[in-house]
mmCIF file of C-alpha atoms in Angstrom:
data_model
loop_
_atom_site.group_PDB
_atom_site.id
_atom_site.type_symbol
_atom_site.label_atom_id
_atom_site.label_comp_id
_atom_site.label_asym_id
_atom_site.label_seq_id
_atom_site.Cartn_x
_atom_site.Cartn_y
_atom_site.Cartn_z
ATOM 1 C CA UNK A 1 79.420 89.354 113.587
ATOM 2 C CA UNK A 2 77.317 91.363 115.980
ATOM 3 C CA UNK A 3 77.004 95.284 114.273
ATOM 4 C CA UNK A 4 78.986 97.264 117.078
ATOM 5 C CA UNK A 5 80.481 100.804 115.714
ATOM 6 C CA UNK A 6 84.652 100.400 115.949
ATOM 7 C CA UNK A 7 83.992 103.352 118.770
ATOM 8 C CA UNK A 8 82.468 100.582 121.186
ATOM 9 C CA UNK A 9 85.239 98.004 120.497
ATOM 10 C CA UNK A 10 87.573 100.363 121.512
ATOM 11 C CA UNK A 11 85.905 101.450 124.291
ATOM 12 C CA UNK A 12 85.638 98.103 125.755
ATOM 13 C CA UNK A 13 89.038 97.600 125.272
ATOM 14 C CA UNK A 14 90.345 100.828 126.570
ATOM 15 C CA UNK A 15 88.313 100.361 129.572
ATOM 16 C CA UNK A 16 89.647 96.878 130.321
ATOM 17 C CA UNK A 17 92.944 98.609 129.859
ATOM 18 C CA UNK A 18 91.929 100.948 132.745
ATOM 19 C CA UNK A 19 90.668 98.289 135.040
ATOM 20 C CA UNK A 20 94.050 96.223 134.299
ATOM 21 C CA UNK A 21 95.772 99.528 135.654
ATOM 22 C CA UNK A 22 93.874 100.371 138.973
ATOM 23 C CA UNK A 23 94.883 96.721 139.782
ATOM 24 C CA UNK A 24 98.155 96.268 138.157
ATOM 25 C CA UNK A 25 100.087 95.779 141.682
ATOM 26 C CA UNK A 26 98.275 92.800 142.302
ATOM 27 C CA UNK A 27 97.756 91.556 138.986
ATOM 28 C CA UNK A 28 100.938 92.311 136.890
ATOM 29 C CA UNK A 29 98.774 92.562 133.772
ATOM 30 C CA UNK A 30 100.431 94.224 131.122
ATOM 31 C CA UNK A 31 99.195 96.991 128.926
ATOM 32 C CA UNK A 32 97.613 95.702 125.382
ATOM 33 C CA UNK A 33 100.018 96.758 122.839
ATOM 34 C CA UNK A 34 98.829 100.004 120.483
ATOM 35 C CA UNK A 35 97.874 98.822 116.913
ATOM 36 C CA UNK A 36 96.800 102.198 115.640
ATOM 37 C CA UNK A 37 93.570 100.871 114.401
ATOM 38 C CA UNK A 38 92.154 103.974 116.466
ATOM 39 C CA UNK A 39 93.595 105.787 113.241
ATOM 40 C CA UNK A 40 90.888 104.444 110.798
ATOM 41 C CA UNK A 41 87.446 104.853 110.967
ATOM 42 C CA UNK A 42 86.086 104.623 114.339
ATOM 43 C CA UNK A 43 82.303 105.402 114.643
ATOM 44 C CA UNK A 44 79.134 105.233 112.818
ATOM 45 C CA UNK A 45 77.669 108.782 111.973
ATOM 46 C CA UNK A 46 81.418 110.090 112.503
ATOM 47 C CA UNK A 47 82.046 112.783 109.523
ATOM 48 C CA UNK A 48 84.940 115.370 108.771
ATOM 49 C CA UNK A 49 84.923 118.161 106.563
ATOM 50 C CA UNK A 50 88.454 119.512 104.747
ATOM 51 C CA UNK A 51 88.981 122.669 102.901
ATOM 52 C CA UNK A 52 90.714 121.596 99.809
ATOM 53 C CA UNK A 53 93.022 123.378 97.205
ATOM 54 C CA UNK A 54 93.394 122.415 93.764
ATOM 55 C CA UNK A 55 95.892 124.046 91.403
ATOM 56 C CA UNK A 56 96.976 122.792 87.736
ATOM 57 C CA UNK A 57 99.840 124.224 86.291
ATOM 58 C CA UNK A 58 100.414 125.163 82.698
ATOM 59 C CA UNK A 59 103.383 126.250 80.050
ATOM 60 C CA UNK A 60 101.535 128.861 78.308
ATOM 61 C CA UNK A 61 98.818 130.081 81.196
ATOM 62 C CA UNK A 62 98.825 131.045 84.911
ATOM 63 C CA UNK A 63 97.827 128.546 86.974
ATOM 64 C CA UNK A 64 94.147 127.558 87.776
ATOM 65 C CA UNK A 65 93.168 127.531 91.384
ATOM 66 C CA UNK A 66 90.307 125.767 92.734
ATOM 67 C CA UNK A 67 89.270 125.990 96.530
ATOM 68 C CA UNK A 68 86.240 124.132 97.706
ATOM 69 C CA UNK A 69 84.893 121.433 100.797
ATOM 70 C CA UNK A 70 84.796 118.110 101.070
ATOM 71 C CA UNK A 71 82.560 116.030 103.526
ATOM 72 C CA UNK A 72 82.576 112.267 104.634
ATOM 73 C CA UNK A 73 80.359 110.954 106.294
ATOM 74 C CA UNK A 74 80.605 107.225 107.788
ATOM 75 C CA UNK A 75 76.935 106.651 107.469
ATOM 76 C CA UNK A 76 76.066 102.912 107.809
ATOM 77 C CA UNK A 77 76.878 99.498 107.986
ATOM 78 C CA UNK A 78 76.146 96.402 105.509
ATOM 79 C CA UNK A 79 77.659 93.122 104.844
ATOM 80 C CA UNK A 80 79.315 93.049 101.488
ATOM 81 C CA UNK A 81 79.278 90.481 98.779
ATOM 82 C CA UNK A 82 82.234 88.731 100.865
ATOM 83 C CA UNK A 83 79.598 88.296 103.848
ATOM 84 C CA UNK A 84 81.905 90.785 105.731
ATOM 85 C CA UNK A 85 80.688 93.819 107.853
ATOM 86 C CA UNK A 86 81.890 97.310 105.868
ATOM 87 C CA UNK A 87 81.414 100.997 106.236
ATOM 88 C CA UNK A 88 79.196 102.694 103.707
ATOM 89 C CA UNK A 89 81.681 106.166 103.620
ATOM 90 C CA UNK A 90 79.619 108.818 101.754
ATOM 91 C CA UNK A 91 81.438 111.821 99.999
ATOM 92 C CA UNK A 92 79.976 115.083 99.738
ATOM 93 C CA UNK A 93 81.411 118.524 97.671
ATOM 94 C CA UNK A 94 80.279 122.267 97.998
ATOM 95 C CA UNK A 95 82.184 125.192 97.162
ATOM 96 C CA UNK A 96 81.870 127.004 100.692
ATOM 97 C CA UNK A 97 80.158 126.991 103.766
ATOM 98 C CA UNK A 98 77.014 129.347 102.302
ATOM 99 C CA UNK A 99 76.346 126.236 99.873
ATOM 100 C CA UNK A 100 74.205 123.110 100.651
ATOM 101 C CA UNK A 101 76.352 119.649 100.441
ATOM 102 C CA UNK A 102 75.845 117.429 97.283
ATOM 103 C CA UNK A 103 76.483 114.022 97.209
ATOM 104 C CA UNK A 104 79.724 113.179 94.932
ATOM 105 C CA UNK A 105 80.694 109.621 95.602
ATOM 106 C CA UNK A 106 80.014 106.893 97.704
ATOM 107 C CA UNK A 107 83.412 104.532 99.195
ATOM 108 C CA UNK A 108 83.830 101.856 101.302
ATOM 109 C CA UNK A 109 85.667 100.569 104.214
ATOM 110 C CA UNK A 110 86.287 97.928 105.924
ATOM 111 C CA UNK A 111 89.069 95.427 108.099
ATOM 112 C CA UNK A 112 89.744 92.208 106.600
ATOM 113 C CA UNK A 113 92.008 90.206 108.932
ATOM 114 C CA UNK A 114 95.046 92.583 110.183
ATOM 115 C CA UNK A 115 94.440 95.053 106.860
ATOM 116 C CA UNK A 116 91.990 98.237 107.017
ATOM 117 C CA UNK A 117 90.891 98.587 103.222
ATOM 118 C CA UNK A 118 89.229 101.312 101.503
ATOM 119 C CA UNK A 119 87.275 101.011 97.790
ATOM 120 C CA UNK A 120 87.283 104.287 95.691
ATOM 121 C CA UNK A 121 85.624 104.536 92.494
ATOM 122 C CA UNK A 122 86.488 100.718 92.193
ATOM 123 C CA UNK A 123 89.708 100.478 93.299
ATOM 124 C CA UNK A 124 90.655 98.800 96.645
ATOM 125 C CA UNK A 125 93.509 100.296 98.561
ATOM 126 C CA UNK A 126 95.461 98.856 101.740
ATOM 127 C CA UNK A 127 95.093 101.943 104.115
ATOM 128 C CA UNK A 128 96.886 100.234 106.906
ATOM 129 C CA UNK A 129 98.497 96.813 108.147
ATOM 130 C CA UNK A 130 98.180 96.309 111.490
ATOM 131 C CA UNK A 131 99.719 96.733 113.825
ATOM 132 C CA UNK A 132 101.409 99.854 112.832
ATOM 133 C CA UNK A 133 105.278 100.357 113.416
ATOM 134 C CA UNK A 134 107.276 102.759 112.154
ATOM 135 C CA UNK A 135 109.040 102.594 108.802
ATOM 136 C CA UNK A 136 106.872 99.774 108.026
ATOM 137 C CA UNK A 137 105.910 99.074 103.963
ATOM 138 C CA UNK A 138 103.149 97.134 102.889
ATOM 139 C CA UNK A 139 101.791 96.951 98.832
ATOM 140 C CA UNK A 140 98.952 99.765 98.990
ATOM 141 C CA UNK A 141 97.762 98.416 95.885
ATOM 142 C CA UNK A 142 97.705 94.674 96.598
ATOM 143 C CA UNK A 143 94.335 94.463 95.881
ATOM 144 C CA UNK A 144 93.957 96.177 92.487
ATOM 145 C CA UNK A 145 95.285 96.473 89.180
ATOM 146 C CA UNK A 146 97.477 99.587 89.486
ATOM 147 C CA UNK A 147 100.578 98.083 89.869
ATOM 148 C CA UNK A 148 102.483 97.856 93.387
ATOM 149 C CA UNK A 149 102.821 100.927 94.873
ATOM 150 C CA UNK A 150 104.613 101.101 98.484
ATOM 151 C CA UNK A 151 103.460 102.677 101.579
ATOM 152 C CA UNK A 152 105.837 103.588 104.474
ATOM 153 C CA UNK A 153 104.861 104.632 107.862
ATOM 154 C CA UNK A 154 106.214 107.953 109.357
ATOM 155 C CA UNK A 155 106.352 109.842 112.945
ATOM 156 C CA UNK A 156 104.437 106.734 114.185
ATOM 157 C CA UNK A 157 102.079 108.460 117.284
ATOM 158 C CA UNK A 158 103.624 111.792 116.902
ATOM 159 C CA UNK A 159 102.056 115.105 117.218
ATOM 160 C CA UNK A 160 100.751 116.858 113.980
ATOM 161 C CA UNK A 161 99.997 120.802 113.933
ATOM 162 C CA UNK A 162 97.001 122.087 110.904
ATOM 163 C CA UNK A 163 96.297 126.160 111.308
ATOM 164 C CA UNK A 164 97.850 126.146 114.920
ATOM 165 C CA UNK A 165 95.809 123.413 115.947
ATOM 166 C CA UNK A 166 97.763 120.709 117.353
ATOM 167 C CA UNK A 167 96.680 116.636 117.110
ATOM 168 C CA UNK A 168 98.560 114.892 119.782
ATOM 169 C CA UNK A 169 99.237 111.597 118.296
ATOM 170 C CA UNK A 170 98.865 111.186 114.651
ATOM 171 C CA UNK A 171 100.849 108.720 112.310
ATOM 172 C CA UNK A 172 101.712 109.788 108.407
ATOM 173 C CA UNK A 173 101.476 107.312 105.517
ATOM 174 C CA UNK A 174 104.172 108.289 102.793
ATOM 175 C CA UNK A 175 102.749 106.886 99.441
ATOM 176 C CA UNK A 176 105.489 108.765 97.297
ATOM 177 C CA UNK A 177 108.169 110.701 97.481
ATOM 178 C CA UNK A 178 109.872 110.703 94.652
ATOM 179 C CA UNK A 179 112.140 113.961 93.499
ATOM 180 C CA UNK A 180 114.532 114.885 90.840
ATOM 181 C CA UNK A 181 115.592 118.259 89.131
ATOM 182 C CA UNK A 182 112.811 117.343 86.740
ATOM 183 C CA UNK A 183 109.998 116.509 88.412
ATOM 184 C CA UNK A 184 108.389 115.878 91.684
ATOM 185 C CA UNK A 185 105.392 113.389 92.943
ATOM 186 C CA UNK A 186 104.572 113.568 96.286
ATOM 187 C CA UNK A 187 101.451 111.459 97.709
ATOM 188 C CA UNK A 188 101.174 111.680 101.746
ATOM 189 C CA UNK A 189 98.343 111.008 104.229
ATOM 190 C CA UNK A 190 98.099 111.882 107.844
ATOM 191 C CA UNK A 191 95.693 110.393 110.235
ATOM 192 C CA UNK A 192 95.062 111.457 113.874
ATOM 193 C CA UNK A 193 93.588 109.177 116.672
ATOM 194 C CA UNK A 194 90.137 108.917 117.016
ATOM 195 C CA UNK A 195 89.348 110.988 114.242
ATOM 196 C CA UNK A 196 91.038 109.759 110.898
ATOM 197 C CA UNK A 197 92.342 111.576 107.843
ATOM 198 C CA UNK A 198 93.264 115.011 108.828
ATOM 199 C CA UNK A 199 95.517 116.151 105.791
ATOM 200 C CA UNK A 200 96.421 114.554 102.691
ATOM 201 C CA UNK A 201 98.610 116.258 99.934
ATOM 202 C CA UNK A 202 99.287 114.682 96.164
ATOM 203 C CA UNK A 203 101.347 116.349 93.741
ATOM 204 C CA UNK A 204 102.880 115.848 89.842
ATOM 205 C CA UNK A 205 105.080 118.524 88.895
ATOM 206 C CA UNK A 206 106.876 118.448 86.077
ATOM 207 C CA UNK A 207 109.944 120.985 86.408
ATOM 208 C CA UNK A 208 111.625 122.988 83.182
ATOM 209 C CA UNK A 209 114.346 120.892 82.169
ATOM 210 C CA UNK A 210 116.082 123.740 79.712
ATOM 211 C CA UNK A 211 119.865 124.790 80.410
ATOM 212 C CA UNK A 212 118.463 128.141 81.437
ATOM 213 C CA UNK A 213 116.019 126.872 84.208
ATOM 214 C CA UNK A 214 116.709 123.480 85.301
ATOM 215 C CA UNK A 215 117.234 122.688 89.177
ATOM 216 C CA UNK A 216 115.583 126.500 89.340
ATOM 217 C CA UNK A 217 111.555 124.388 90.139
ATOM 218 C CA UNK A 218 110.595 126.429 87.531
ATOM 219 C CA UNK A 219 107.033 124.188 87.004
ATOM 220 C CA UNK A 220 106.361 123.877 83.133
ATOM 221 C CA UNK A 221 102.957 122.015 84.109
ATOM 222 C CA UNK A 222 101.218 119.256 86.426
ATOM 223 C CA UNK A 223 98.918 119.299 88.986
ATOM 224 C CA UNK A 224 98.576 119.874 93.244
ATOM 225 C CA UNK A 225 95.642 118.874 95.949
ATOM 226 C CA UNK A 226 96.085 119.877 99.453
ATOM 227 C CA UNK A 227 93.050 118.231 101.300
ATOM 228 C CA UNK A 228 93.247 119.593 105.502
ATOM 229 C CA UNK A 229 90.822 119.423 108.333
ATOM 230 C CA UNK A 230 87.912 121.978 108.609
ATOM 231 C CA UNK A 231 85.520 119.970 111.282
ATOM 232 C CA UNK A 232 84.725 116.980 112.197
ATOM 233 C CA UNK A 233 82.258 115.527 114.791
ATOM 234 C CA UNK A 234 79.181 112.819 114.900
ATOM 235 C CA UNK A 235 75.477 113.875 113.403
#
């Protein structure tokens, strides 16, 4: 496979789209259908930075807040041990913007057949089947160990709004929902077009469950990220 970026693929397609258009009286083409791989990685050198809150809750203590940023960076591509093309995705951490990025993990990424896949610290997930359609499930954890974990697709190509900033056409991926008057565990992702992950949110809350407090989400302990968009861009 010749080394484009995903940007020029879909360029190339989007402009045959175009051309199909301009001519479509005399042609009848039809549009390409929408497969919302323009919600995964699309460019080499693409990056996106996220302010990110971190709080753990405790019995006996006030919670403990962290806020700092996160940076990836979609820096290169190799052929993995499959002989298949992937994205080298590196992850960098600083507390705010005064501080210098550090390197904190590397991922990768990468489509095989009509699945985008992602490998953190070891563990494959299933990002996205294509193509997407709402309320579709797939196994997000088909290709690990972690037991089979459904993923549901929401508000398919819907508009998604971040600090008053608007993204026209994003699509949410509902990992977990689950809620009772005990506890709650919520794990969500949102991507937007031609950018990728733009907010992600993953809570475990454990509620009290005494006669006094129950159904009251009175939080006895557990733990909340909210990852959202800061920047993003090409270097």
């Amino acid at each position: 496979m010749q080394r484009k970026s995903l940007s020029y693929c879909l360029l190339i397609g989007f402009l045959g789209f175009i051309a199909c258009k301009n001519t479509i009286r005399d042609c009848e083409c039809v549009a390409p259908p929408e497969t919302g791989m323009s919600y995964f990685y699309t460019s080499i050198k693409q990056f996106t930075t996220y302010e990110v809150q971190e709080i753990e809750y405790y019995i006996t203590q006030e919670p403990t807040i962290k806020n700092y940023q996160i940076k990836e960076l979609v820096a290169t591509f190799f052929t993995d041990l499959d002989r298949q093309e992937s994205l080298r995705i590196e992850r960098y951490r600083r507390n705010n913007d005064k501080e210098i990025w550090q390197i904190e993990a590397v991922f990768t990424a990468k489509k095989r057949g009509n699945e985008a896949l992602k490998t953190e610290n070891n563990q494959t997930f299933v990002k996205f089947v294509f193509p997407l359609s709402e309320n579709q499930t797939w196994n997000g954890n088909a290709y690990n160990a972690l037991g089979k974990d459904d993923y549901t697709v929401k508000n398919l190509h819907q508009a998604f709004s971040i600090d008053n900033k608007v993204f026209p056409k994003t699509v949410t991926i509902v990992q977990q929902n689950d809620s009772t008057l005990v506890d709650l565990n919520k794990r969500m992702e949102v991507y937007a077009e031609g950018i990728g992950l733009i907010y992600a949110e993953n809570k475990s809350i454990t509620y009290c469950s005494k006669a006094d407090c129950i159904g009251k989400n009175k939080i006895d302990f557990g733990k909340s990220i909210r990852m959202k968009i800061k920047d993003y861009g090409t270097e």
